[in-house]
Each structure stands twice: as structure tokens, then as C-alpha cells.
């Protein structure tokens, strides 16, 4: 029993290395030098948006540019800050025109490998499609391009630096400044946000001293049969939402972790229905994609609605087998949510073990990633 | 045949007139749409009173819709789909965009270009007595899959990236209590991918059949007082049972059924066609 975690962790690591190592990419695809962290396989890239240095550079400029919002007040980086592993530290963010966004802004480390994007949307299967949401959505408005799209494009066209960047990135386009080139460049930049230098990565590469004894004990708990975390937080980025180039798509899995149970019938707050919003099946209320846990110590607060402030709080939630909301409009016993996954059930950790599990989650922090100048604001 | 006739019509005209009796000649028909509040024209920059269950006051903010398969029906039941003018802006193939906001008043997202008609050709007959059209895009075309599509699908207001498709009808108004009170009709509850195709919990396909419609003299009234008759435009969502003012085709939104009944749709099911009440759509 005790070796189970080791087998799965090591297997996961070997698999990751295997994918990257033995599958040499055809010349056309390898024209782009990925600079993948050791053991990372090549991510999926849509056929109509091959990677290029020029697109990545353009995407980085756009990601940090407040002119890419209708009223010129926000950029992607307003909610995705590098020093927080591209999350924002807020429970839920506020968009450019003051709209409250109902979900917590996730970090963006290794987003290239996720099967679907955002907390529970099964339709957003590429970063290109995802980018349309903050750019154009109107409820809630995030960057608010919709009412002033032509004006925003003109702003970019008028800028000499962008003229060069767009021409270099999309040399074949007669009019390179447009919706498609914007989202293609943003997606290309985000595919380079690779985080693989955390103590945990070094440990997987054989540097046994990279993890503190506490973190190692926490890892055993994480991959063990008492806490059961690894069933859902599996694979190299600790989520089952994972794909690589040439991998066959797996069935998407979303889980209810018992955060709410508003009427005793499984309901979550109405602006956060989870997968139910898309499938309209009662059993899908409160089901969310398993979030990746890399750099998780930097991305507080936690869960789809930012409703748990600390990692300790998240562990307490799992130890209780869900959350009993005792007051307020969303009260109800989440522990009894009929849609809750059976793996979310009460278990006991001693205070030391709980601290060990936190130490493991902290060992997923990659300080190089948050300081890497390639991902920083190019306008500064 | 019809293309030849069209391009050559200036010199064929006399013979066309002769052929009319055989039903061979094509004529340009304009199907006009009239957004209204009861008998009053609906326009940007005007406030309208006595709307919905709370008899609220509203201002128009945005109103656009896609219509397709616009078809004239003769007294004998014969159906003639309009061959739409391919104008490069409003109409393409069998699809047309209607845009009722001119950028004045609260209609900040609008621009001076407005469009309240669908123009196309059909065989000339003097006994067209009904009009049929569909709203929005058919399931097989309703996905923002790749590069931006040509006009009229290039209107960002109508992109619905969250649902992976387009809005079919977008009607936003301001009330005294809600800065925006939304009505967005579109296919919702969609899952799938480009590779495998999509299925939607509610395709929300609407077919509108209006009897007593003569294209030369009648117009299609879109009466938003009728559309809002069952809802309270001043109701501020409590965040517990309802998270947004109005309806965006969500399955669990309490206001959606109150809107959907005017389209013959039910909010929670797959959106099959039903009989339409003459509340929102009617003939003038």
C-alpha cells in the first residue's frame, strides 16, 4: 500500500520523460525551439497556429497592454500577474468596466497542457477560443472590446511598435491586426508559460535532496490512500486535465468536491453552476475541472469562487469530506451533496501531517518561473 | 435562369412583363421589420414606460438579431424562399443581420449603420399571404470554430464565445434599477469540440410563421412590450436563485421561461418548435 504513491509518481515522471524523449517531432513542427523544461513533452498546438518566436513576442506585448481593453484600463496581466504565477490574489476579480467576475482567476503555469480551459467550460478547448472570452464577453465584461472593437484595433495599428510586431508575426496577412491574429498571438505566448523548475521537478529528476523531509512526507500523503488527492490531481501538473501533442483525447472529467448544497439537492450558487451550465444534467451541478496545482502556494485564494483563503483551509475542507455552509444565502451541507465524488470523504490527519501536506504543495512553487524575464512585462 | 434574368433585366423588361402570367418573373421583395413598444417605434435615446410586471421604464441599449430562410408563402401554400441580395454587409447566403441601434442615446455599442429589412428576390406573385423565417444560425453553422467569418458574422456583439457560438437575438435595455437588463437568445448548454462536433442541451431554433402578411404592404412588428410582459425589468437578481438581470438562455435562470414563451420555446428542454403567441412577433 505504502508504495502505491511511489509507483504512480515515478511512473508519471517516466511517462512524462518518455513522451518528450522518444517521439521526435517532424521537421516542420520542430522549427520552433520550445525550450521545454526537462521531461516536458511537446504541448498541443492547433494546426492553423504554429508556434513562432515572433508570435510569442507579439502575444507577450498584447498580454501586458492595457490598450487591449475597451476603456484602456486593464490588460490580461491585471488578473494574471507573473509574481503570483499569473493569478491575481483576489477572491474574484473585477473587470474593466466594474463588473464582478464570478470565478477566481487561476494561475497560467503550463496552461498549454490542459484539455479544456476555465473552471468548468467543456467547450473552450483551445487557448485561442479561451482568449475570446476575456476580450469580448459582456456578462461579465472583462476587457470589454465588444462595443469598441474597431477603435481598439486602430489603437494598435497606430502604434509603430505593433506595426512591426504584427508584420513579423503574420507576414502573410494583408491586414495583420484583427481578431484572429490577436488570439493566435496571445495563445502562442501563453503556450510558453512553462513551469518545471520547482523542488518537486528536481526531485522527480533524481535530485532526492530537493524536497525537505516534511515535503516528502506530504508527498506520500498526497499520493497515498488516506488523503486520495492523486486520483484527481494526477499527472505531471497534478490535474487529470492533461494532453500533449499526438495524445488521443481522453474523456473529460469534472468533479464535485462538496463545497455547497443549497437546497439539499446539490445546487451551487447560481452564477457558479459548474458543468451543469453546459450539460443541463442535474448530476452535473457543482462539477468543476480539477485545477492543476503547480505554484499553488502562490495562487491563493482557492477553489472556483475563491471561497477558501489558505491551503490549510483547503486541506480542512477535504478532511471534513466537504463543507457545511451554516449561514448566509448559500447555506446547506456540502458534505451531503448528492453529486459529490465518493473520494471526497472524511479522513484524519494529525496537525503535523497536515503541515507536511502543505509543505508538499509548497514544493510545487517554481521561483524561476515567476522571475523569468521572458514572461515579464515588455513595456517596462 | 434567374441570374440571367436579373443581369439582363433592363432590356428584358418588356418580355418579363409578358411572362408574368406564367409566374416566371423575379421581383425584389423587401421584408421590413419594425421594432416597437406597443404602437410606438422603438429607438435609441427615448425612454419607454409601463414595461413588464413592475410597469418599469426602459431605455434601449442594444438590439440585433440574425434571421435566415426568409420565405414568402402564397395563398395556395406555395413557398418561395427569398434569394437574398449578397450585399457584403448585412446579408450572406440565406442569413441576414438586423441591427436596430444607431449609436445614439444609451446605445453606446451601436453605430450609425442600422438595418431593419431583409432584401431578396422571389418569383413575382400578387397572392403572397404569409411570411416565414427562422431566427439565428442553424446548429451546423453556429460555432466560432476558426478564423473570423465574413459579414454579417463579423459583428462582435453577436459572438458568444462562452457557448462556442453566436447570439441569435441580443436585446439589452436599461431600467431604473438594472444598468443592463439582458435578453440573449442562442444555443445553450453546448458541449463538444471542433473535431467531434457539438451537441447543445438547447439548440433554441425558432421558426416564425406570420399569416396575413403581404410583403408590399405589411411589416413584421417586434413588440418588446409583449416580450417583457411577464418579466420584471426592475428586479435586481438576488444572487441566490438568480444571478443575472434578464436571461441569457441559461437552464436555471428563472426569467428565461418568461422570455422563451414568446418564441414558442421552453427554457429547459431542447427547444423544439411550438406555436407562437402574437406577443412579440406580429404583423402590421
XYZ file of C-alpha atoms in Angstrom:
664
model
C 0.000 0.000 0.000
C 2.665 2.413 1.020
C 4.475 2.028 -2.263
C 1.492 2.872 -4.363
C 2.251 6.559 -4.412
C 5.843 5.943 -5.334
C 4.894 3.775 -8.235
C 2.394 6.257 -9.577
C 4.603 9.296 -9.023
C 7.597 7.665 -10.613
C 5.552 6.240 -13.442
C 4.093 9.650 -14.087
C 7.542 11.116 -14.219
C 8.845 8.379 -16.507
C 5.871 8.760 -18.813
C 6.427 12.460 -18.997
C 10.053 11.921 -19.902
C 9.108 9.199 -22.349
C 6.734 11.381 -24.313
C 9.280 14.113 -24.695
C 12.176 11.825 -25.366
C 11.151 9.151 -27.803
C 8.794 10.943 -30.106
C 10.978 13.094 -32.322
C 8.865 15.783 -33.892
C 8.739 16.100 -37.658
C 10.944 18.873 -39.043
C 8.067 21.246 -39.789
C 6.811 21.229 -36.208
C 10.217 21.428 -34.606
C 11.031 24.643 -36.459
C 10.078 26.330 -33.200
C 12.570 25.863 -30.356
C 10.347 25.185 -27.345
C 12.973 25.264 -24.590
C 10.858 22.735 -22.692
C 11.757 22.036 -19.083
C 13.478 18.658 -18.750
C 10.983 15.844 -19.130
C 8.186 18.016 -20.521
C 6.546 16.648 -23.681
C 5.639 18.931 -26.553
C 2.255 20.631 -25.999
C -0.658 20.524 -28.442
C -0.713 23.357 -30.938
C -3.646 23.914 -33.322
C -2.741 23.248 -36.943
C -3.627 26.767 -38.027
C -1.467 28.462 -35.416
C 2.042 27.015 -35.459
C 4.395 28.465 -32.881
C 6.888 31.170 -33.832
C 9.153 33.473 -31.871
C 7.507 36.470 -33.492
C 4.001 35.427 -32.405
C 5.165 34.771 -28.871
C 6.772 38.202 -28.714
C 3.642 39.887 -30.069
C 1.453 37.915 -27.669
C 3.585 38.978 -24.744
C 3.182 42.643 -25.696
C -0.579 42.240 -26.023
C -0.888 40.320 -22.750
C 0.581 43.261 -20.864
C -1.073 46.100 -22.792
C -3.975 47.997 -21.242
C -4.815 49.380 -24.678
C -6.248 45.925 -25.291
C -9.337 46.821 -23.276
C -12.260 48.913 -24.438
C -11.672 51.715 -21.934
C -7.893 51.339 -21.718
C -7.797 50.362 -18.043
C -6.948 46.643 -17.955
C -4.850 44.019 -19.638
C -4.706 40.258 -19.249
C -1.968 40.869 -16.680
C -4.406 42.825 -14.481
C -5.860 39.475 -13.451
C -2.865 37.293 -14.297
C 0.264 38.651 -12.545
C 3.589 36.934 -13.050
C 4.676 37.158 -9.399
C 1.526 35.234 -8.454
C 2.155 32.602 -11.118
C -0.341 34.557 -13.271
C -3.225 34.613 -10.824
C -4.374 37.792 -9.070
C -4.633 37.230 -5.317
C -8.276 38.278 -5.219
C -11.275 36.167 -4.285
C -12.857 37.122 -7.598
C -11.738 39.874 -9.954
C -13.484 42.977 -11.252
C -13.462 43.663 -14.997
C -12.510 46.860 -16.828
C -15.954 48.418 -16.529
C -16.582 47.357 -12.935
C -18.362 44.059 -13.494
C -17.769 41.413 -10.856
C -16.440 38.203 -12.405
C -17.978 35.235 -10.564
C -14.944 32.959 -10.615
C -11.437 33.106 -9.195
C -8.637 33.947 -11.660
C -6.493 30.815 -11.990
C -2.743 30.763 -12.488
C -1.475 30.121 -16.011
C 1.575 27.907 -15.442
C 1.644 25.093 -18.026
C -1.789 26.009 -19.445
C -0.593 24.614 -22.759
C -1.214 21.087 -21.432
C -4.791 21.456 -20.187
C -7.540 19.614 -22.107
C -10.105 22.381 -21.569
C -9.948 25.917 -20.256
C -11.545 27.735 -17.333
C -13.097 26.137 -14.248
C -15.891 24.199 -15.878
C -16.431 25.101 -19.530
C -16.076 21.975 -21.693
C -16.288 23.897 -24.995
C -13.178 26.033 -24.600
C -10.670 23.509 -25.856
C -8.003 25.848 -27.175
C -6.267 28.888 -25.757
C -7.349 30.740 -28.887
C -11.023 30.229 -28.053
C -10.450 30.954 -24.396
C -8.880 34.324 -25.201
C -12.074 35.442 -26.951
C -13.861 35.244 -23.610
C -11.962 37.927 -21.635
C -11.625 40.041 -24.777
C -15.260 40.072 -25.883
C -17.505 38.773 -23.145
C -20.143 41.233 -21.993
C -21.565 39.493 -18.957
C -19.412 39.932 -17.112
C -17.339 42.414 -19.064
C -13.660 41.672 -18.547
C -11.625 43.598 -21.124
C -14.726 44.941 -22.878
C -13.632 45.044 -26.515
C -17.066 44.363 -27.965
C -18.502 47.895 -28.029
C -15.204 49.471 -29.171
C -13.520 46.801 -31.216
C -12.661 48.920 -34.258
C -11.307 51.665 -32.029
C -9.065 49.186 -30.203
C -7.739 47.760 -33.467
C -6.994 51.274 -34.650
C -5.066 51.999 -31.445
C -2.825 49.054 -32.192
C -2.480 49.907 -35.882
C -1.382 53.425 -34.970
C 1.474 52.166 -32.813
C 4.777 51.826 -34.668
C 5.978 49.008 -32.407
C 2.873 46.956 -33.102
C 3.131 47.545 -36.833
C 6.468 45.779 -36.711
C 5.404 43.072 -34.283
C 2.266 42.180 -36.231
C 4.075 42.193 -39.556
C 6.796 39.909 -38.201
C 4.285 37.543 -36.600
C 1.843 37.370 -39.511
C 3.857 38.240 -42.631
C 1.337 36.631 -44.970
C -1.633 38.729 -43.785
C -2.506 41.847 -45.775
C -4.155 43.369 -42.686
C -2.425 41.669 -39.769
C -4.243 43.486 -36.953
C -7.516 41.651 -36.313
C -9.377 39.301 -34.044
C -7.716 36.114 -35.218
C -4.192 37.392 -35.050
C -4.818 38.807 -31.568
C -5.985 35.497 -30.152
C -3.345 33.500 -32.015
C -0.548 35.642 -30.629
C -1.976 35.594 -27.089
C -2.303 31.803 -27.241
C 1.251 31.405 -28.546
C 2.661 33.486 -25.697
C 0.683 31.537 -23.112
C 1.969 28.232 -24.509
C 5.450 29.331 -23.481
C 4.439 29.824 -19.824
C 6.139 26.602 -18.771
C 6.943 25.952 -15.164
C 9.203 22.959 -14.480
C 11.860 24.052 -12.012
C 10.054 23.589 -8.713
C 11.741 21.497 -5.983
C 9.242 18.758 -6.899
C 10.529 18.747 -10.518
C 14.119 18.500 -9.375
C 13.135 15.669 -7.078
C 11.454 13.829 -9.957
C 14.605 14.261 -11.994
C 16.516 12.378 -9.328
C 17.695 15.154 -7.027
C 16.448 13.452 -3.886
C 17.508 16.281 -1.594
C 15.366 18.822 -3.465
C 12.398 18.059 -1.216
C 12.531 18.705 2.523
C 11.701 15.733 4.745
C 8.353 17.378 5.527
C 7.557 17.818 1.825
C 8.469 14.170 1.192
C 6.127 13.023 3.940
C 3.473 15.311 2.497
C 4.029 13.797 -0.943
C 3.434 10.336 0.498
C 0.162 11.591 1.936
C -0.819 13.275 -1.326
C -0.222 10.105 -3.322
C -1.472 7.818 -0.552
C -4.764 6.112 0.101
C -5.739 8.168 3.134
C -5.872 11.612 1.522
C -6.534 10.251 -2.002
C -5.594 13.561 -3.607
C -3.770 11.983 -6.543
C -6.849 10.292 -8.001
C -7.996 13.619 -9.336
C -4.806 15.668 -9.079
C -2.864 13.202 -11.198
C -0.213 13.515 -13.881
C 2.710 15.890 -14.174
C 0.737 19.043 -13.362
C -1.430 17.403 -10.715
C -4.625 17.530 -12.722
C -6.281 14.886 -14.859
C -6.956 17.604 -17.441
C -3.864 16.911 -19.479
C -2.928 16.373 -23.085
C 0.180 16.540 -25.193
C 0.923 16.640 -28.867
C -0.298 13.469 -30.566
C -2.087 12.175 -27.470
C -5.557 10.772 -28.007
C -8.140 12.897 -26.243
C -9.424 11.355 -23.031
C -12.914 11.679 -21.731
C -13.275 14.931 -19.848
C -13.776 14.580 -16.113
C -15.258 17.163 -13.802
C -15.828 16.649 -10.072
C -17.990 17.981 -7.295
C -15.997 18.436 -4.092
C -18.918 19.250 -1.808
C -18.430 22.995 -1.368
C -22.180 23.770 -1.448
C -25.523 22.040 -1.312
C -28.067 24.799 -1.352
C -31.365 23.000 -1.161
C -30.123 19.622 -0.210
C -30.455 18.756 -3.898
C -26.890 19.504 -4.909
C -27.347 23.065 -6.167
C -24.461 25.552 -6.129
C -24.800 29.375 -6.191
C -26.463 30.346 -9.479
C -23.512 32.146 -11.041
C -21.285 29.116 -10.449
C -23.284 26.078 -11.545
C -20.200 24.217 -12.822
C -20.601 21.689 -15.615
C -24.406 21.859 -15.272
C -24.363 25.146 -17.188
C -23.272 23.223 -20.269
C -24.828 19.788 -19.939
C -28.023 20.737 -18.073
C -27.880 17.440 -16.210
C -28.853 17.738 -12.563
C -25.999 15.442 -11.620
C -23.511 17.951 -13.044
C -24.295 20.730 -10.574
C -21.080 21.789 -8.858
C -18.759 19.726 -11.014
C -15.559 21.555 -11.885
C -12.396 20.711 -13.754
C -9.580 19.540 -11.481
C -7.271 22.551 -11.223
C -3.545 21.997 -11.768
C -1.597 22.521 -8.547
C 1.724 23.864 -9.805
C 2.677 27.035 -7.936
C -0.486 26.594 -5.908
C 1.073 28.289 -2.876
C 1.194 31.490 -4.974
C -2.374 31.396 -6.264
C -4.487 31.909 -3.126
C -7.376 32.180 -2.523
C -8.654 28.810 -3.703
C -11.489 26.975 -5.431
C -13.625 28.185 -8.352
C -15.055 31.060 -6.341
C -12.019 31.841 -4.214
C -14.024 30.839 -1.161
C -11.164 29.147 0.721
C -8.377 31.511 1.787
C -5.454 29.194 2.511
C -4.005 25.801 1.652
C -4.631 24.733 5.239
C -8.263 25.648 4.698
C -8.401 23.518 1.538
C -6.989 20.523 3.394
C -9.502 21.024 6.222
C -12.232 21.069 3.594
C -11.115 17.681 2.251
C -10.589 16.246 5.758
C -14.187 17.146 6.580
C -15.355 15.449 3.379
C -16.864 18.709 2.131
C -18.057 21.983 3.576
C -21.088 22.645 5.716
C -22.186 26.197 4.960
C -24.160 27.094 8.071
C -25.243 30.642 7.387
C -25.970 33.100 4.617
C -27.868 32.708 1.367
C -25.829 29.716 0.192
C -26.244 27.635 3.322
C -26.515 23.898 3.044
C -24.383 20.908 3.913
C -21.936 20.367 1.056
C -20.744 17.176 2.725
C -24.095 15.672 1.778
C -24.126 16.981 -1.801
C -25.594 14.143 -3.884
C -23.151 14.910 -6.723
C -20.081 14.855 -4.518
C -17.376 12.476 -5.668
C -17.041 9.473 -3.300
C -13.311 10.163 -2.971
C -14.143 13.347 -1.112
C -14.970 11.764 2.230
C -13.794 12.445 5.799
C -10.307 11.387 6.835
C -7.974 12.308 9.648
C -4.533 13.910 9.539
C -2.558 14.862 12.611
C -1.548 18.545 12.788
C 1.963 17.529 11.727
C 0.683 15.532 8.788
C -1.484 18.460 7.696
C 1.609 20.685 7.815
C 3.528 18.076 5.790
C 0.857 18.092 3.103
C 1.101 21.890 2.945
C 4.885 21.573 2.670
C 4.427 19.280 -0.318
C 2.052 21.725 -2.003
C 4.626 24.461 -1.367
C 7.303 22.346 -3.036
C 5.385 22.901 -6.291
C 6.444 26.563 -6.282
C 8.809 27.438 -9.112
C 10.548 30.707 -8.268
C 12.389 30.780 -11.599
C 9.043 30.802 -13.385
C 7.812 33.907 -11.625
C 11.081 35.732 -12.245
C 11.697 34.595 -15.803
C 12.278 37.752 -17.876
C 10.775 36.039 -20.951
C 7.365 36.177 -19.276
C 7.651 39.688 -17.855
C 6.095 42.961 -18.956
C 7.874 44.041 -22.170
C 6.605 47.624 -21.846
C 8.581 48.249 -18.646
C -32.225 31.319 -65.297
C -32.954 33.811 -62.599
C -29.405 35.145 -62.625
C -29.607 35.666 -66.341
C -32.894 37.401 -65.943
C -31.567 39.668 -63.248
C -28.466 40.811 -65.064
C -30.324 41.244 -68.292
C -33.488 42.649 -66.847
C -33.025 46.167 -68.253
C -33.589 45.033 -71.774
C -35.704 42.004 -70.976
C -38.206 44.059 -69.057
C -40.877 44.179 -71.724
C -40.770 40.437 -72.264
C -40.750 39.871 -68.487
C -43.974 41.717 -68.177
C -45.427 39.425 -70.753
C -44.147 36.367 -68.909
C -45.630 37.410 -65.610
C -48.689 35.315 -66.025
C -46.575 32.170 -66.131
C -45.026 33.046 -62.747
C -41.588 33.176 -64.260
C -40.527 36.698 -63.408
C -38.463 37.553 -60.370
C -39.110 40.557 -58.217
C -37.119 42.188 -55.443
C -39.012 41.974 -52.178
C -38.145 43.888 -49.033
C -39.313 42.331 -45.806
C -39.439 45.149 -43.281
C -39.077 44.778 -39.530
C -40.464 47.302 -37.105
C -39.156 47.263 -33.521
C -41.869 48.736 -31.343
C -43.172 49.314 -27.866
C -46.836 48.604 -28.409
C -47.755 51.069 -31.196
C -44.736 53.315 -30.730
C -41.475 52.896 -32.666
C -38.575 51.636 -30.545
C -35.463 53.771 -30.927
C -32.293 54.717 -29.104
C -32.455 57.826 -26.958
C -36.093 57.500 -25.864
C -37.462 56.187 -22.567
C -40.437 53.857 -22.641
C -42.822 53.473 -19.735
C -45.147 50.769 -18.481
C -42.872 47.837 -19.294
C -43.297 44.428 -17.706
C -44.910 43.396 -14.464
C -43.499 46.319 -12.481
C -44.573 48.800 -15.188
C -40.963 49.959 -15.355
C -39.184 52.482 -17.518
C -36.589 51.310 -20.024
C -34.075 52.717 -22.461
C -32.806 50.716 -25.401
C -29.108 49.794 -25.262
C -28.654 47.158 -27.951
C -30.931 45.198 -30.262
C -29.734 42.918 -33.041
C -30.863 39.621 -34.481
C -29.973 37.102 -37.133
C -32.753 35.835 -39.374
C -32.495 33.222 -42.075
C -34.542 31.282 -44.601
C -36.899 34.194 -45.123
C -39.721 32.686 -47.140
C -42.835 34.128 -48.762
C -45.862 31.847 -48.794
C -48.646 32.106 -51.381
C -52.328 31.679 -50.703
C -52.135 28.179 -52.200
C -49.325 27.286 -49.773
C -46.537 27.524 -52.337
C -43.331 28.625 -50.626
C -40.693 30.869 -52.137
C -37.528 31.478 -50.134
C -36.052 34.891 -50.860
C -32.746 34.728 -52.697
C -31.034 37.329 -50.544
C -29.044 40.141 -52.085
C -25.426 39.343 -51.301
C -24.559 42.849 -50.168
C -21.310 42.097 -48.349
C -22.528 43.785 -45.178
C -25.881 42.601 -43.898
C -26.663 39.516 -45.911
C -24.767 36.422 -46.926
C -26.147 33.176 -48.312
C -29.533 32.725 -46.620
C -28.597 34.663 -43.476
C -29.290 38.305 -42.633
C -28.397 40.533 -39.700
C -30.891 43.045 -38.349
C -29.418 45.934 -36.367
C -31.784 48.408 -34.734
C -29.296 50.603 -32.851
C -27.749 53.727 -34.334
C -25.262 54.674 -31.626
C -27.311 57.492 -30.100
C -28.747 57.682 -26.583
C -27.757 54.726 -24.433
C -26.937 52.624 -27.486
C -23.205 53.003 -26.968
C -22.306 49.847 -28.846
C -24.214 50.850 -31.940
C -23.007 52.735 -34.960
C -24.908 54.777 -37.477
C -25.474 51.751 -39.695
C -28.907 50.368 -38.964
C -30.760 47.691 -40.816
C -34.392 46.855 -40.375
C -35.082 44.880 -43.517
C -34.210 41.790 -45.475
C -33.932 42.220 -49.225
C -34.051 39.487 -51.811
C -35.765 38.199 -54.876
C -38.588 35.739 -55.325
C -40.951 34.937 -58.177
C -43.431 37.735 -58.530
C -46.916 36.889 -57.315
C -49.736 39.038 -56.071
C -51.051 36.488 -53.613
C -48.298 36.204 -51.034
C -50.232 35.926 -47.778
C -47.764 34.659 -45.223
C -44.153 35.056 -44.178
C -41.897 32.508 -42.556
C -38.392 32.946 -41.230
C -36.040 31.384 -38.723
C -34.007 33.079 -36.034
C -30.264 32.774 -35.577
C -27.910 30.216 -37.043
C -28.570 26.550 -37.654
C -26.632 24.148 -35.375
C -24.179 23.202 -38.108
C -23.123 26.806 -38.654
C -23.295 28.025 -35.095
C -19.729 27.583 -33.985
C -16.924 30.060 -33.750
C -14.505 27.487 -34.925
C -11.752 29.316 -36.548
C -10.959 32.408 -38.456
C -13.389 35.249 -38.322
C -16.216 34.694 -40.738
C -17.270 37.297 -43.279
C -20.097 39.778 -42.714
C -22.668 39.570 -41.260
C -20.962 37.103 -38.902
C -18.226 39.588 -38.024
C -20.291 41.590 -35.509
C -18.518 41.174 -32.144
C -21.768 41.902 -30.300
C -23.137 38.663 -31.660
C -20.158 36.455 -30.804
C -20.904 34.160 -27.919
C -17.512 32.684 -27.183
C -18.557 31.276 -23.799
C -21.073 28.989 -25.513
C -18.843 28.492 -28.524
C -21.278 30.106 -30.931
C -23.298 33.152 -31.868
C -26.134 35.001 -30.213
C -29.308 34.724 -32.271
C -31.111 37.671 -30.694
C -29.495 40.257 -28.453
C -31.742 42.772 -26.732
C -30.290 44.793 -23.875
C -32.152 47.597 -22.133
C -31.528 49.823 -19.143
C -34.104 50.043 -16.383
C -34.180 52.250 -13.303
C -32.570 49.536 -11.204
C -30.619 47.426 -13.675
C -27.908 49.141 -15.648
C -28.371 46.341 -18.134
C -31.306 44.003 -18.354
C -30.356 41.283 -20.825
C -32.089 39.038 -23.240
C -29.744 36.846 -25.266
C -31.221 34.003 -27.237
C -28.821 31.396 -28.565
C -27.971 27.733 -28.486
C -27.008 26.943 -24.909
C -25.799 24.067 -22.842
C -23.334 23.073 -25.548
C -20.565 20.511 -25.250
C -18.213 19.152 -27.857
C -15.194 20.106 -29.856
C -14.225 21.097 -33.352
C -13.062 17.568 -34.062
C -16.110 15.751 -32.758
C -18.773 18.346 -33.402
C -21.081 19.906 -30.843
C -24.320 18.985 -29.198
C -26.353 21.552 -27.341
C -28.782 20.993 -24.491
C -30.971 23.613 -26.121
C -30.485 24.455 -29.799
C -33.153 27.112 -29.375
C -34.174 27.062 -33.004
C -37.171 29.265 -33.670
C -39.346 29.300 -36.771
C -41.715 32.223 -37.058
C -44.779 31.914 -39.314
C -46.860 35.045 -39.745
C -50.158 34.762 -41.569
C -51.807 37.721 -43.226
C -48.508 39.097 -44.440
C -48.279 40.905 -47.746
C -44.652 41.878 -48.371
C -45.648 45.007 -50.266
C -47.785 46.477 -47.520
C -47.020 44.732 -44.223
C -44.186 44.791 -41.741
C -43.029 42.399 -39.033
C -43.573 44.036 -35.667
C -41.125 43.124 -32.917
C -43.005 44.373 -29.884
C -40.742 44.387 -26.866
C -43.611 45.395 -24.583
C -45.029 41.982 -25.430
C -41.679 40.298 -24.941
C -41.273 41.813 -21.473
C -44.907 41.355 -20.467
C -44.176 38.562 -17.988
C -40.893 39.790 -16.539
C -39.979 42.469 -14.043
C -37.301 44.652 -15.641
C -36.648 46.261 -12.261
C -35.998 43.025 -10.440
C -32.447 43.009 -9.152
C -31.158 39.427 -9.040
C -30.711 38.145 -5.505
C -27.635 36.088 -6.381
C -29.248 33.082 -4.725
C -31.897 31.890 -7.149
C -30.899 34.214 -9.974
C -27.515 35.603 -10.888
C -28.260 37.980 -13.733
C -30.795 40.624 -14.659
C -32.731 39.139 -17.545
C -31.944 35.921 -19.389
C -29.015 34.531 -21.348
C -30.677 31.266 -22.319
C -29.473 29.583 -19.118
C -31.252 26.438 -17.946
C -31.558 27.578 -14.356
C -32.446 31.223 -14.943
C -35.948 31.942 -13.604
C -36.550 34.668 -16.203
C -35.788 32.549 -19.262
C -39.122 30.697 -19.431
C -40.905 34.063 -19.299
C -38.992 35.210 -22.373
C -38.948 31.895 -24.169
C -42.715 31.504 -24.254
C -42.861 34.365 -26.772
C -40.686 32.272 -29.087
C -42.577 29.058 -28.502
C -39.572 27.666 -26.661
C -39.196 26.096 -23.268
C -36.055 27.099 -21.421
C -35.117 23.755 -20.001
C -35.722 21.402 -22.898
C -34.200 21.042 -26.304
C -36.078 23.953 -27.760
C -38.323 22.333 -30.307
C -40.783 24.475 -32.254
C -44.124 25.360 -30.729
C -46.986 27.656 -31.630
C -46.045 31.277 -31.288
C -48.237 33.736 -29.430
C -48.645 37.099 -31.186
C -46.987 38.945 -28.311
C -43.517 39.708 -29.661
C -43.944 38.898 -33.359
C -46.966 40.211 -35.180
C -47.968 41.720 -38.497
C -48.624 45.378 -39.059
